[in-house]
Short mmCIF file of C-alpha atoms in Angstrom, two decimals:
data_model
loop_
_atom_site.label_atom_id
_atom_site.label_comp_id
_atom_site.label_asym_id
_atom_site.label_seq_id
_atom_site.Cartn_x
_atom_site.Cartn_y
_atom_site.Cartn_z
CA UNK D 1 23.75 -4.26 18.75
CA UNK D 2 21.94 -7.08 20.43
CA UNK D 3 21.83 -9.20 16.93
CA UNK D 4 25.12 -10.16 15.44
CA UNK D 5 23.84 -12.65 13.18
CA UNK D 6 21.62 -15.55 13.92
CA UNK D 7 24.56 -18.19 13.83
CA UNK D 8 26.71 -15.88 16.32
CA UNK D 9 23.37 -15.47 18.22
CA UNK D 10 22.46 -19.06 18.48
CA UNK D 11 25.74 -20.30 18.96
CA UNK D 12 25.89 -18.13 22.51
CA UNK D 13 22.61 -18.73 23.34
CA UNK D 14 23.60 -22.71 23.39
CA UNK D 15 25.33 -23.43 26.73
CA UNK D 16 23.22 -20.73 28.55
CA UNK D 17 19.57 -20.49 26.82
CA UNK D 18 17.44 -19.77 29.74
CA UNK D 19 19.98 -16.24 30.31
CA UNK D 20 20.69 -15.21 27.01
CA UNK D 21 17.11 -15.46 25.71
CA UNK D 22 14.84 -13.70 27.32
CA UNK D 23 11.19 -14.51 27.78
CA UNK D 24 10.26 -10.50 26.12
CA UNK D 25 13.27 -11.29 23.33
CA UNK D 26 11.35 -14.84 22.69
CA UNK D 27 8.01 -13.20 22.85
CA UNK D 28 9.74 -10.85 20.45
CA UNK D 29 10.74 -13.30 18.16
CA UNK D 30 7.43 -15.04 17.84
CA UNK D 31 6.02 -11.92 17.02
CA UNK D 32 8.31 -11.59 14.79
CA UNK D 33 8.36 -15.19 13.00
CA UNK D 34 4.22 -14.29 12.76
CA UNK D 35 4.84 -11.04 10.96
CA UNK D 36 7.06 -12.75 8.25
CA UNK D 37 4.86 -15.71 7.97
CA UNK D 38 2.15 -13.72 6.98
CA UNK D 39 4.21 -11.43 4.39
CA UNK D 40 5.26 -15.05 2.89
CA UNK D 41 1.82 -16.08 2.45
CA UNK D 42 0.57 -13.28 1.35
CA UNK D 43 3.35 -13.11 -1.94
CA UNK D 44 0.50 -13.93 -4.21
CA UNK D 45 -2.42 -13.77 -1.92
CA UNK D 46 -4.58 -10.99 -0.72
CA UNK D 47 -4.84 -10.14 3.08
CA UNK D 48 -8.48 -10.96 3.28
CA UNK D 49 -7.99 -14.48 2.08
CA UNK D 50 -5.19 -15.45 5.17
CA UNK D 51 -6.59 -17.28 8.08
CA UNK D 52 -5.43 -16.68 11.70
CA UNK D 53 -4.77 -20.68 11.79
CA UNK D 54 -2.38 -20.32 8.36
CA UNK D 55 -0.17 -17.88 9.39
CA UNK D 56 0.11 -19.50 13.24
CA UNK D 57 1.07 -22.98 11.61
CA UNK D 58 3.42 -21.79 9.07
CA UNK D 59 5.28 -19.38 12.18
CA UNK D 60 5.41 -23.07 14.01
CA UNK D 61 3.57 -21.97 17.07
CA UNK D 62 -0.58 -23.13 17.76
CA UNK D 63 -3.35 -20.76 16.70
CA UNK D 64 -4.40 -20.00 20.31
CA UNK D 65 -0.59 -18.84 20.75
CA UNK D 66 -1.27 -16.17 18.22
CA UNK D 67 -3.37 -14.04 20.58
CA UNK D 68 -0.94 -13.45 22.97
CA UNK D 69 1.11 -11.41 20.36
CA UNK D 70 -1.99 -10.03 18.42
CA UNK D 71 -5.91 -9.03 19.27
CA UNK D 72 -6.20 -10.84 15.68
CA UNK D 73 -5.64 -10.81 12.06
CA UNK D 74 -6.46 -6.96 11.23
CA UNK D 75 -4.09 -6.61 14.37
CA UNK D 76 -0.95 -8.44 12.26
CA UNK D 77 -2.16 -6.41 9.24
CA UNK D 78 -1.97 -3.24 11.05
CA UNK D 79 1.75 -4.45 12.66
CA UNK D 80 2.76 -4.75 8.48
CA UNK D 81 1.47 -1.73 7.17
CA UNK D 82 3.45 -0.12 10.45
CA UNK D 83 6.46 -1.61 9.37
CA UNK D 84 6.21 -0.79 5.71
CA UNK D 85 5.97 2.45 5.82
CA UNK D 86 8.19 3.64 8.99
CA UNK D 87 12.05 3.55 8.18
CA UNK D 88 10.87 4.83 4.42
CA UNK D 89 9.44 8.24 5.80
CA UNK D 90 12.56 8.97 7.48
CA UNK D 91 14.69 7.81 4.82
CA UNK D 92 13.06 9.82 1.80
CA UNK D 93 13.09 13.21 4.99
CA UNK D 94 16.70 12.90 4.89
CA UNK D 95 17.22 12.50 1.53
CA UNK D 96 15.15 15.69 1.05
CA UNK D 97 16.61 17.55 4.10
CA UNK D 98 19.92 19.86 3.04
CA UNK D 99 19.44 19.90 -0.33
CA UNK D 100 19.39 22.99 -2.36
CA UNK D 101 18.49 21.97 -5.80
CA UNK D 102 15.41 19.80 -6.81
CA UNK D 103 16.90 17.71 -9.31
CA UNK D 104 19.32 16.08 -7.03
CA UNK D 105 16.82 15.98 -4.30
CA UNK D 106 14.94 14.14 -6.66
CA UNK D 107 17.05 11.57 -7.78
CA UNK D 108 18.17 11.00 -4.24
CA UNK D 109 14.64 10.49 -3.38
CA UNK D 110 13.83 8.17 -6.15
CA UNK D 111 17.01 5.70 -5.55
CA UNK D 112 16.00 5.84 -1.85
CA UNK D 113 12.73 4.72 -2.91
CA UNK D 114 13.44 2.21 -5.17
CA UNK D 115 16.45 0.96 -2.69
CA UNK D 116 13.47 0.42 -0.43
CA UNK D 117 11.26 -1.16 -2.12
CA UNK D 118 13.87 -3.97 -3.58
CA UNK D 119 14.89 -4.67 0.58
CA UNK D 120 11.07 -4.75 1.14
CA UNK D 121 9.79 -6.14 -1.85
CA UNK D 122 7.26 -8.71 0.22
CA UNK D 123 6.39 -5.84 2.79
CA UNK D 124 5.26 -3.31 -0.95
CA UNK D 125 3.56 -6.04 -2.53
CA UNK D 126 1.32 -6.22 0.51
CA UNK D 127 0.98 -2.56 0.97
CA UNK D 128 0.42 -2.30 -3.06
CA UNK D 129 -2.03 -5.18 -2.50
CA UNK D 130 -4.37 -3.68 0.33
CA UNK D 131 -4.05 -0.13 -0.53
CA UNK D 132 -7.22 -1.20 -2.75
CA UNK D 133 -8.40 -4.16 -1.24
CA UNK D 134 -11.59 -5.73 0.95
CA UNK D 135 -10.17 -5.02 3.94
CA UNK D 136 -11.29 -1.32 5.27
CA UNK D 137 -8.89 -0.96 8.87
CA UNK D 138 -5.42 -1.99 6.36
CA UNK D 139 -7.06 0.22 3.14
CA UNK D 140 -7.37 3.03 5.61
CA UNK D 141 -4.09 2.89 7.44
CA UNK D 142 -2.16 2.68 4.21
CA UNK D 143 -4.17 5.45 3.09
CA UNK D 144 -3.38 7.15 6.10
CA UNK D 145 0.29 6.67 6.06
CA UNK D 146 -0.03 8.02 2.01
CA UNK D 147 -1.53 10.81 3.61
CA UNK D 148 1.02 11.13 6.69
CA UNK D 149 4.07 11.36 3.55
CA UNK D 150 2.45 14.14 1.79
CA UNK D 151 1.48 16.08 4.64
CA UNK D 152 5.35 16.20 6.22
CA UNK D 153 6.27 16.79 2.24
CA UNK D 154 3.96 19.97 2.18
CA UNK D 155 5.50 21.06 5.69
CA UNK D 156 8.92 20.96 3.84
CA UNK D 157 7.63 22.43 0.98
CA UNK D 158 6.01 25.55 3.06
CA UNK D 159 9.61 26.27 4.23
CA UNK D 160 11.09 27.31 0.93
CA UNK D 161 11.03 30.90 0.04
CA UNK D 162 9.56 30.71 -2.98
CA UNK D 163 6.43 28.90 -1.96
CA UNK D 164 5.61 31.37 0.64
CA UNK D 165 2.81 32.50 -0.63
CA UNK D 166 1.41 29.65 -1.47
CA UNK D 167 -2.25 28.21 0.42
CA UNK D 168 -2.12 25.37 2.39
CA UNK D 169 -4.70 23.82 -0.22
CA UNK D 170 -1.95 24.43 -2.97
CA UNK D 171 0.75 22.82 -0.95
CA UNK D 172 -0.97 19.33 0.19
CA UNK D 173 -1.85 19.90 -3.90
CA UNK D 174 1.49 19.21 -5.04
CA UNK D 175 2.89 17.01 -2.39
CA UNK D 176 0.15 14.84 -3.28
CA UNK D 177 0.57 15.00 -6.55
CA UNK D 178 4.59 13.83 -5.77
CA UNK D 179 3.70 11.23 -3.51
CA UNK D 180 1.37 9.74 -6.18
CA UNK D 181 4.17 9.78 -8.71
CA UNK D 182 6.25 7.79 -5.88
CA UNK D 183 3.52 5.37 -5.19
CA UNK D 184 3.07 4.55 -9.00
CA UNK D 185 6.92 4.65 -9.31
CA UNK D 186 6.91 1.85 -6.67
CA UNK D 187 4.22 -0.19 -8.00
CA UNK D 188 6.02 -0.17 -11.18
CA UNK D 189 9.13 -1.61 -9.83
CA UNK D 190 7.19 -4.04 -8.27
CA UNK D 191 6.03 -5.16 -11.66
CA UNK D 192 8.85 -5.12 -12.96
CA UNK D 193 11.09 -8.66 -13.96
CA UNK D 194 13.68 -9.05 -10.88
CA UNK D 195 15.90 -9.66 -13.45
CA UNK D 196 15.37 -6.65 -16.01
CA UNK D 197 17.72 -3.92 -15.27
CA UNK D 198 17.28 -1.97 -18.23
CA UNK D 199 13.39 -2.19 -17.50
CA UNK D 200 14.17 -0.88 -13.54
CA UNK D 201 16.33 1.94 -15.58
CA UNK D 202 13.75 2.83 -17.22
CA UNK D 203 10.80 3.31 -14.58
CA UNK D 204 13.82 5.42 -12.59
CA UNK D 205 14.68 7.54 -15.52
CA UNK D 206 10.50 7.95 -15.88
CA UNK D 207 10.00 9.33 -12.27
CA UNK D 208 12.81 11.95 -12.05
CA UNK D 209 11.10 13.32 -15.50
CA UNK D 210 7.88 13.15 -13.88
CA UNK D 211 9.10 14.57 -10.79
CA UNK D 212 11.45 17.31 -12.26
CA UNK D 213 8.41 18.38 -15.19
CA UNK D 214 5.97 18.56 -11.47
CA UNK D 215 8.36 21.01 -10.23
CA UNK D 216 8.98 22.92 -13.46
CA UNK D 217 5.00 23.57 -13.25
CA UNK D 218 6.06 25.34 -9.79
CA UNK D 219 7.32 28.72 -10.37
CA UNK D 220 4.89 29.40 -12.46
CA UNK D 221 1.83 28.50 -10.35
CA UNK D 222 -0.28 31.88 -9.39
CA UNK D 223 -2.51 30.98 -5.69
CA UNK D 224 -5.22 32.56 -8.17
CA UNK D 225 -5.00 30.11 -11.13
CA UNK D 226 -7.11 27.20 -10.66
CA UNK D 227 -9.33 29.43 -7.44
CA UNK D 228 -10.25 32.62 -10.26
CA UNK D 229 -11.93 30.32 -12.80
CA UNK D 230 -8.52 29.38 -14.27
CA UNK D 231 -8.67 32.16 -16.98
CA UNK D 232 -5.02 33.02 -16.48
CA UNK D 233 -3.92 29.71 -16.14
CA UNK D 234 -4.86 28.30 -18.97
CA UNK D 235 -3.64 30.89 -21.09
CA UNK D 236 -0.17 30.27 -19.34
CA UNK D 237 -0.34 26.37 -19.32
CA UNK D 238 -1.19 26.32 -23.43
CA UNK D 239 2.18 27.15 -24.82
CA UNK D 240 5.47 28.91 -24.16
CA UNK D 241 3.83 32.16 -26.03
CA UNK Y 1 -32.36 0.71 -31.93
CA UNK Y 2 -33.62 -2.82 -31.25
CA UNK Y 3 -33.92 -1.71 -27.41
CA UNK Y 4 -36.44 0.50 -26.98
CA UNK Y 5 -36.87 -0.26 -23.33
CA UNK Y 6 -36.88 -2.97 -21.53
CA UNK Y 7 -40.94 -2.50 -20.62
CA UNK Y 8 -41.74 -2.17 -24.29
CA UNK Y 9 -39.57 -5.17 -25.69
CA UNK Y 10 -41.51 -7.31 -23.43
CA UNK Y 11 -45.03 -6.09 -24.33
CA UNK Y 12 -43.91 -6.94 -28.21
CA UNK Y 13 -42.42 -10.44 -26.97
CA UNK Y 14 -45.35 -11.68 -25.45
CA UNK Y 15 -47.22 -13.05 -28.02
CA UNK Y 16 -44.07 -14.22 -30.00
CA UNK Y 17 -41.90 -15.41 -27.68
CA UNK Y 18 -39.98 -17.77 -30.44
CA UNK Y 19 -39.59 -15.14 -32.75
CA UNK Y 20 -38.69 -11.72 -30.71
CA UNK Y 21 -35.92 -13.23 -28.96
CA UNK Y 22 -33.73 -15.53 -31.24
CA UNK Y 23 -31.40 -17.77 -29.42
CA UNK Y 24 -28.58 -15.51 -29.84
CA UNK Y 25 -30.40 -12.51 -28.32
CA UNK Y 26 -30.69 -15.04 -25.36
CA UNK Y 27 -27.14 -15.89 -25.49
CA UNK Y 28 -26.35 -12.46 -24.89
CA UNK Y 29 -28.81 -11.83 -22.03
CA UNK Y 30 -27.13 -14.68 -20.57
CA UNK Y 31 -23.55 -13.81 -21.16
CA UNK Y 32 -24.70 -9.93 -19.33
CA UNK Y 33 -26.41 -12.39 -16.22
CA UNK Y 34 -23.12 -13.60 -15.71
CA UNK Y 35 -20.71 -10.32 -16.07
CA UNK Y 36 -23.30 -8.48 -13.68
CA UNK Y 37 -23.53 -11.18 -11.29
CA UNK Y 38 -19.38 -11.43 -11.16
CA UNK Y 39 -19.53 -7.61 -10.76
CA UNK Y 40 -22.26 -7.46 -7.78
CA UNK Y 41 -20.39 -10.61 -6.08
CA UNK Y 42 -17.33 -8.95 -6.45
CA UNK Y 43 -18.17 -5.89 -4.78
CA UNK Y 44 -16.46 -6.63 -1.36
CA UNK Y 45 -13.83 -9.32 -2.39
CA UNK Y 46 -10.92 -10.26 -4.76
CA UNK Y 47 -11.31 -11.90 -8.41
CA UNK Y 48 -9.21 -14.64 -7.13
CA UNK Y 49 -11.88 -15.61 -4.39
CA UNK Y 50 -14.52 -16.18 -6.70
CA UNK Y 51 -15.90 -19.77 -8.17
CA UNK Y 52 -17.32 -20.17 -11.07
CA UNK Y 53 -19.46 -22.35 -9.29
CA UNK Y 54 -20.82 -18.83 -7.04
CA UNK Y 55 -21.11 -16.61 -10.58
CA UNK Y 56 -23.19 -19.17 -11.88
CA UNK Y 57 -25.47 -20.04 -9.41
CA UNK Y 58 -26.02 -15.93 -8.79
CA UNK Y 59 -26.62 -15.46 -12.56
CA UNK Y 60 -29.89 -18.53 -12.26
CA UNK Y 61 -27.85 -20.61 -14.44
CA UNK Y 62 -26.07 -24.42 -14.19
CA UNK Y 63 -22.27 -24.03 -14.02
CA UNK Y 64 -21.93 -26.22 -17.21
CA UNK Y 65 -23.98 -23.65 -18.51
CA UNK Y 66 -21.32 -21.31 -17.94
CA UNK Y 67 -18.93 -22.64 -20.56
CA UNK Y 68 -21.11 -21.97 -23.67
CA UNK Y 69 -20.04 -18.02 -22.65
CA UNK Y 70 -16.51 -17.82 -21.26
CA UNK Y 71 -13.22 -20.50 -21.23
CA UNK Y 72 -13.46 -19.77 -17.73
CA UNK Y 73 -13.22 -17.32 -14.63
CA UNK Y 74 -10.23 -15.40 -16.26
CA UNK Y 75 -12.08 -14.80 -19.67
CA UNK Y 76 -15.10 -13.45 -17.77
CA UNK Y 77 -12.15 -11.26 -15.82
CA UNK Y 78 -11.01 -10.12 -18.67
CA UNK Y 79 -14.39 -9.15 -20.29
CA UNK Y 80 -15.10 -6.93 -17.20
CA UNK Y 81 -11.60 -5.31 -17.97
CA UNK Y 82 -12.78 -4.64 -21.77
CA UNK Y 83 -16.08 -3.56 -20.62
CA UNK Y 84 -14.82 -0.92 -17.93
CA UNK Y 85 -12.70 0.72 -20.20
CA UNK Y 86 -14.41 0.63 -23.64
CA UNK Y 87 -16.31 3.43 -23.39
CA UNK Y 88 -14.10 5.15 -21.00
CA UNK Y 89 -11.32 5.87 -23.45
CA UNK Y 90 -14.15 7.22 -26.44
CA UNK Y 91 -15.54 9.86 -24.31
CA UNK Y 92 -12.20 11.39 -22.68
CA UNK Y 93 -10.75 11.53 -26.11
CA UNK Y 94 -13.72 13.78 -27.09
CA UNK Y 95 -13.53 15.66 -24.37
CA UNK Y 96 -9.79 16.43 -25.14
CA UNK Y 97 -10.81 17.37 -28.84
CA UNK Y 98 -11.16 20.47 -30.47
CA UNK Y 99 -10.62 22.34 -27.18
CA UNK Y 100 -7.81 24.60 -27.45
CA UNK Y 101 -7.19 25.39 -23.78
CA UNK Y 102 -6.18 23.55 -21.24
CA UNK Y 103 -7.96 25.05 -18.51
CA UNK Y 104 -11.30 23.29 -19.94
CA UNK Y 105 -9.91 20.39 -21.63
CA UNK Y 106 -8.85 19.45 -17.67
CA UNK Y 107 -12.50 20.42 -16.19
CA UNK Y 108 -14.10 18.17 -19.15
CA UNK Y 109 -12.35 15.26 -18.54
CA UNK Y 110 -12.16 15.30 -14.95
CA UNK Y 111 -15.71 15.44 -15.08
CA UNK Y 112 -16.53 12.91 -17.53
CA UNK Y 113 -14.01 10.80 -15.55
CA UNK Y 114 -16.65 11.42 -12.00
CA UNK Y 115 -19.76 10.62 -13.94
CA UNK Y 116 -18.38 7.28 -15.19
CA UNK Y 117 -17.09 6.09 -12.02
CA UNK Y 118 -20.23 6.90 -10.79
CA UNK Y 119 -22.12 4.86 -13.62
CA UNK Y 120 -20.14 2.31 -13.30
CA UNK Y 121 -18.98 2.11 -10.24
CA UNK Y 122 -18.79 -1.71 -9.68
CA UNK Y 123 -16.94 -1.58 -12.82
CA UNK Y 124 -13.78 0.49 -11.33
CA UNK Y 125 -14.19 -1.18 -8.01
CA UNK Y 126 -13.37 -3.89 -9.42
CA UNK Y 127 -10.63 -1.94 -12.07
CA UNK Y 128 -8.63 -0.76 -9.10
CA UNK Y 129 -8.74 -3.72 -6.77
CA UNK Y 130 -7.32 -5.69 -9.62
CA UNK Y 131 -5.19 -3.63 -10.80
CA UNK Y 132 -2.54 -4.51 -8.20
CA UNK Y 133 -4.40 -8.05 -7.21
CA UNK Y 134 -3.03 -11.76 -7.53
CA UNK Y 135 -4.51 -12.63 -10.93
CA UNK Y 136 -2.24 -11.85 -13.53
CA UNK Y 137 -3.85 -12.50 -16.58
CA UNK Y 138 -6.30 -9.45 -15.17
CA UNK Y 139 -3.39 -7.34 -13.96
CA UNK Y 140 -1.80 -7.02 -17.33
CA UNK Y 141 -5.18 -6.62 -19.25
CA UNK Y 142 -5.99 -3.38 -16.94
CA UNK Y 143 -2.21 -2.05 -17.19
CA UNK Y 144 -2.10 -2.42 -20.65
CA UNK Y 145 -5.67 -0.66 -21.14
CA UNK Y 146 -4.06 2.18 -18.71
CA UNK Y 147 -0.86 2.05 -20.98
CA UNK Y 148 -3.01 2.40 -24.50
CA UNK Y 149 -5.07 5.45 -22.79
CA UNK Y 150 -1.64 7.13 -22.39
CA UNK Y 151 0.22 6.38 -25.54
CA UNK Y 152 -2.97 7.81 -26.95
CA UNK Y 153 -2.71 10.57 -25.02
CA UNK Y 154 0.77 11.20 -26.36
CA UNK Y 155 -0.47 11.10 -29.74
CA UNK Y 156 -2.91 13.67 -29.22
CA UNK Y 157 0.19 15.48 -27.41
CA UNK Y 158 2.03 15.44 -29.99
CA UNK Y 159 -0.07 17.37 -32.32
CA UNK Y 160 0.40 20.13 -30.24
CA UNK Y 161 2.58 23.01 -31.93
CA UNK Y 162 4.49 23.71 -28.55
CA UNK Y 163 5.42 20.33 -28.52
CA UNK Y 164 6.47 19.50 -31.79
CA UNK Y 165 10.48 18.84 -30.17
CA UNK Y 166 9.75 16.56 -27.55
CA UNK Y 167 10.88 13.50 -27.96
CA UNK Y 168 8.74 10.37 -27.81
CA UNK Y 169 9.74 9.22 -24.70
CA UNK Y 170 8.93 12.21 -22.99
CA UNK Y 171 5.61 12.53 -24.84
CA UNK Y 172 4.98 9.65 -23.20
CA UNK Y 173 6.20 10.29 -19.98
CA UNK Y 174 3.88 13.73 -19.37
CA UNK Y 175 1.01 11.36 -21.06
CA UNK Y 176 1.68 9.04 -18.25
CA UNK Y 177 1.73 11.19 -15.48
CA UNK Y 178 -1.36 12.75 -16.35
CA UNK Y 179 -3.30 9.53 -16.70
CA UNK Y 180 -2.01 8.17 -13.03
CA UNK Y 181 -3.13 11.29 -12.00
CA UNK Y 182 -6.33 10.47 -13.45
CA UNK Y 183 -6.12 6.90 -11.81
CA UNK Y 184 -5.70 8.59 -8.40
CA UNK Y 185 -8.53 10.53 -8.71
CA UNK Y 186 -10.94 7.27 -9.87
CA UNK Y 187 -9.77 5.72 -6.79
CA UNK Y 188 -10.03 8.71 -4.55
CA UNK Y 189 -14.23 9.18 -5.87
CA UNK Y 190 -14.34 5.28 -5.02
CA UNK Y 191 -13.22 5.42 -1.68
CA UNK Y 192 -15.47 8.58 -0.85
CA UNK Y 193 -18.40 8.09 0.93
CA UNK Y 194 -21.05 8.00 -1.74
CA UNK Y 195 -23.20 10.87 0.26
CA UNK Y 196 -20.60 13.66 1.01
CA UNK Y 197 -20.56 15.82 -2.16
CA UNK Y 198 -18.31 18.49 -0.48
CA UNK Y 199 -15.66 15.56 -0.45
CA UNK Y 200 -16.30 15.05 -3.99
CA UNK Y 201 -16.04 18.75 -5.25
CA UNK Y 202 -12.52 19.03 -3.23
CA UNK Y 203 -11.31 15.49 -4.92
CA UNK Y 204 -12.35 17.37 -8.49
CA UNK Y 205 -10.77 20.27 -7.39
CA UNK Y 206 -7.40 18.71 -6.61
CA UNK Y 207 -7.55 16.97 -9.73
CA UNK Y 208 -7.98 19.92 -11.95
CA UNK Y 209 -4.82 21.77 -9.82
CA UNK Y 210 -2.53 18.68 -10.35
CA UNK Y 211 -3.29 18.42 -13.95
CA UNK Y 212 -3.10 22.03 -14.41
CA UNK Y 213 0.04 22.26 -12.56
CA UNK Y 214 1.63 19.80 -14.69
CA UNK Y 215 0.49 21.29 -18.07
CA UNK Y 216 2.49 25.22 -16.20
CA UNK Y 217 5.32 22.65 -16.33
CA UNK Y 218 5.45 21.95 -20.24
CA UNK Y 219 6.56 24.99 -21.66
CA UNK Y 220 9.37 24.99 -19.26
CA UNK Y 221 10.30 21.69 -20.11
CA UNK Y 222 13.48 21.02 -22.79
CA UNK Y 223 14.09 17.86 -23.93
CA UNK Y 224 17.86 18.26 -22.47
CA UNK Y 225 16.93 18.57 -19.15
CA UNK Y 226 16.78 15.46 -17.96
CA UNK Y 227 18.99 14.08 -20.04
CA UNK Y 228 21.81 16.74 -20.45
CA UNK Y 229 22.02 15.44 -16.39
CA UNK Y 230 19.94 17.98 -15.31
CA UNK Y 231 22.41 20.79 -14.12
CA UNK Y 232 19.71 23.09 -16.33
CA UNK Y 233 16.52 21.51 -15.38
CA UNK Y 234 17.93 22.06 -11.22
CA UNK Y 235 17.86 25.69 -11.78
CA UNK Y 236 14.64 25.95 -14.05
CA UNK Y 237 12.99 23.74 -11.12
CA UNK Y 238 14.18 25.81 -8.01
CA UNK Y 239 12.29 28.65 -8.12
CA UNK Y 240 10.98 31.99 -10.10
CA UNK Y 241 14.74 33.07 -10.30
#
């Protein structure tokens, strides 16, 4: 409620600067200006290739300034991945939470997802970036928040009757194997051309099939299948007999 | 057949230097200095952080030298690309051939997928930083060789009896979920620590569920049901009904 628009905001501020910003709100927005410089720079660039000095000068404030918002780079890295991942977790919960039938679960999910990563397109080429990159504290958290996802997915998951009797193992099993399919989903829209609809269409239309064929494979998953040598399963998985 | 070890091949060049290794023999060695030197140096760090200049220098050679192999840094890029995936593609597709269940044809390839990452491990270091990385001459090269792994995939699908009415699209889009599935599972053996096998075995054994789960979900499958809207698919996908 604080923030109605930068122009509105400045445009108070002017007669009275010294009360209407105050020194945690300016601290606030340095940190803040820092955090976006960085995501700029690092469009094209990876993580490991930023200096502290880069991202201070292009946030207009001098490189010993930079400590008193972060311990350091892997600090501001950290910060990103944090944001990147935090409103999306809740966002894809509720659009899972309520619903009774998977396909419209998934498509909900999906256009969340894909909603998400067109508002945060700098903040998933970054994450996209260092999920695989030199840097082991950023590869590590992202692969941590990954993680974080499927493990509240399974927890859903555990809660619907007909997956009662499924193991834990099995259940972390599939979420992962839906999370993936989000995670590729995203990096496909990512690679995508802005300006390709049809091509953005198309990667959507892709992941509900993925997603819906993923939870076909459901019902007729046996806790013994893959654990008893797979004998039975395979039989099952080779045709509709 | 004209390597018989490197030990022997010298014992026979000694004498004859001139004559056992021609100039295009040399050529070669010299072109392999250079890939593995780009490989080892990019261990740790990005394609885009490397100078030709470095390569060079670690393969014993001049950096004018350089030019009588590749155009420059991206065509030595892209060589690594071919290299990775050349023999990649051979052995999964014999793995996948003349088995007639799926159970097995999953277990083979998973674990000819593990033994190559571990044989070439530098190789799909290198595969999956790039993959999402800021060169994109190399980003395409390794999506497309992804992409040709699953339309193959689909062609091999679509030989299938039980699949005989799915439509192309969705050949390809259970040919492309399986091979990011295989993708995750590279990068998962990657980022394992190189002397925990128990981590390994449950990373193969996730694998083998996921694609097994997905194969339960093909007979199920109708080529409506995502595109008839999906009020069938919904209650397919919700449960053992």
């Amino acid at each position: 409620m604080r923030h109605n628009g930068s122009m509105n905001a400045r445009a108070a501020i002017t007669p009275r600067p010294s009360i209407a910003i105050t020194r945690s709100e300016r601290k606030r927005q340095t940190r803040e200006a820092l955090l976006e410089a960085a995501l700029e720079l690092l469009e094209d660039r990876s993580f490991g290739s930023l200096s502290l000095r880069e991202v201070a000068r292009s946030a207009g404030i001098v490189p010993t300034g930079f400590y008193r918002h972060f311990d350091g780079m892997e600090e501001l890295g950290l910060a990103l991945v944090d944001e990147s991942f935090r409103t999306l977790r809740q966002m894809i919960r509720s659009a899972r939470a309520g619903r009774q039938d998977t396909t419209n679960a998934i498509r909900a999910s999906v256009a969340i997802l894909v909603r998400h990563v067109h508002e945060h397109r700098l903040h998933f080429r970054f994450i996209a970036r260092e999920r695989s990159s030199g840097v082991p504290a950023l590869r590590r958290a992202i692969h941590n928040e990954i993680r974080l996802f499927s493990s509240e997915l399974a927890i859903d998951l555990a809660r619907m009757p007909f997956l009662g009797d499924w193991s834990s193992e099995d259940l972390h099993m599939v979420s992962g194997l839906l999370v993936d399919t989000m995670v590729s989903t995203a990096e496909a829209i990512l690679d995508a051309a802005p300006d390709d609809p049809a091509a953005e269409r198309e990667i959507v239309r892709m992941a509900e099939k993925r997603l819906l064929l993923i939870a076909l494979g459901v019902p007729r998953w046996r806790p013994s299948t893959a654990a008893s040598g797979g004998e039975r399963g395979e039989r099952r998985a080779d045709g509709p007999s």
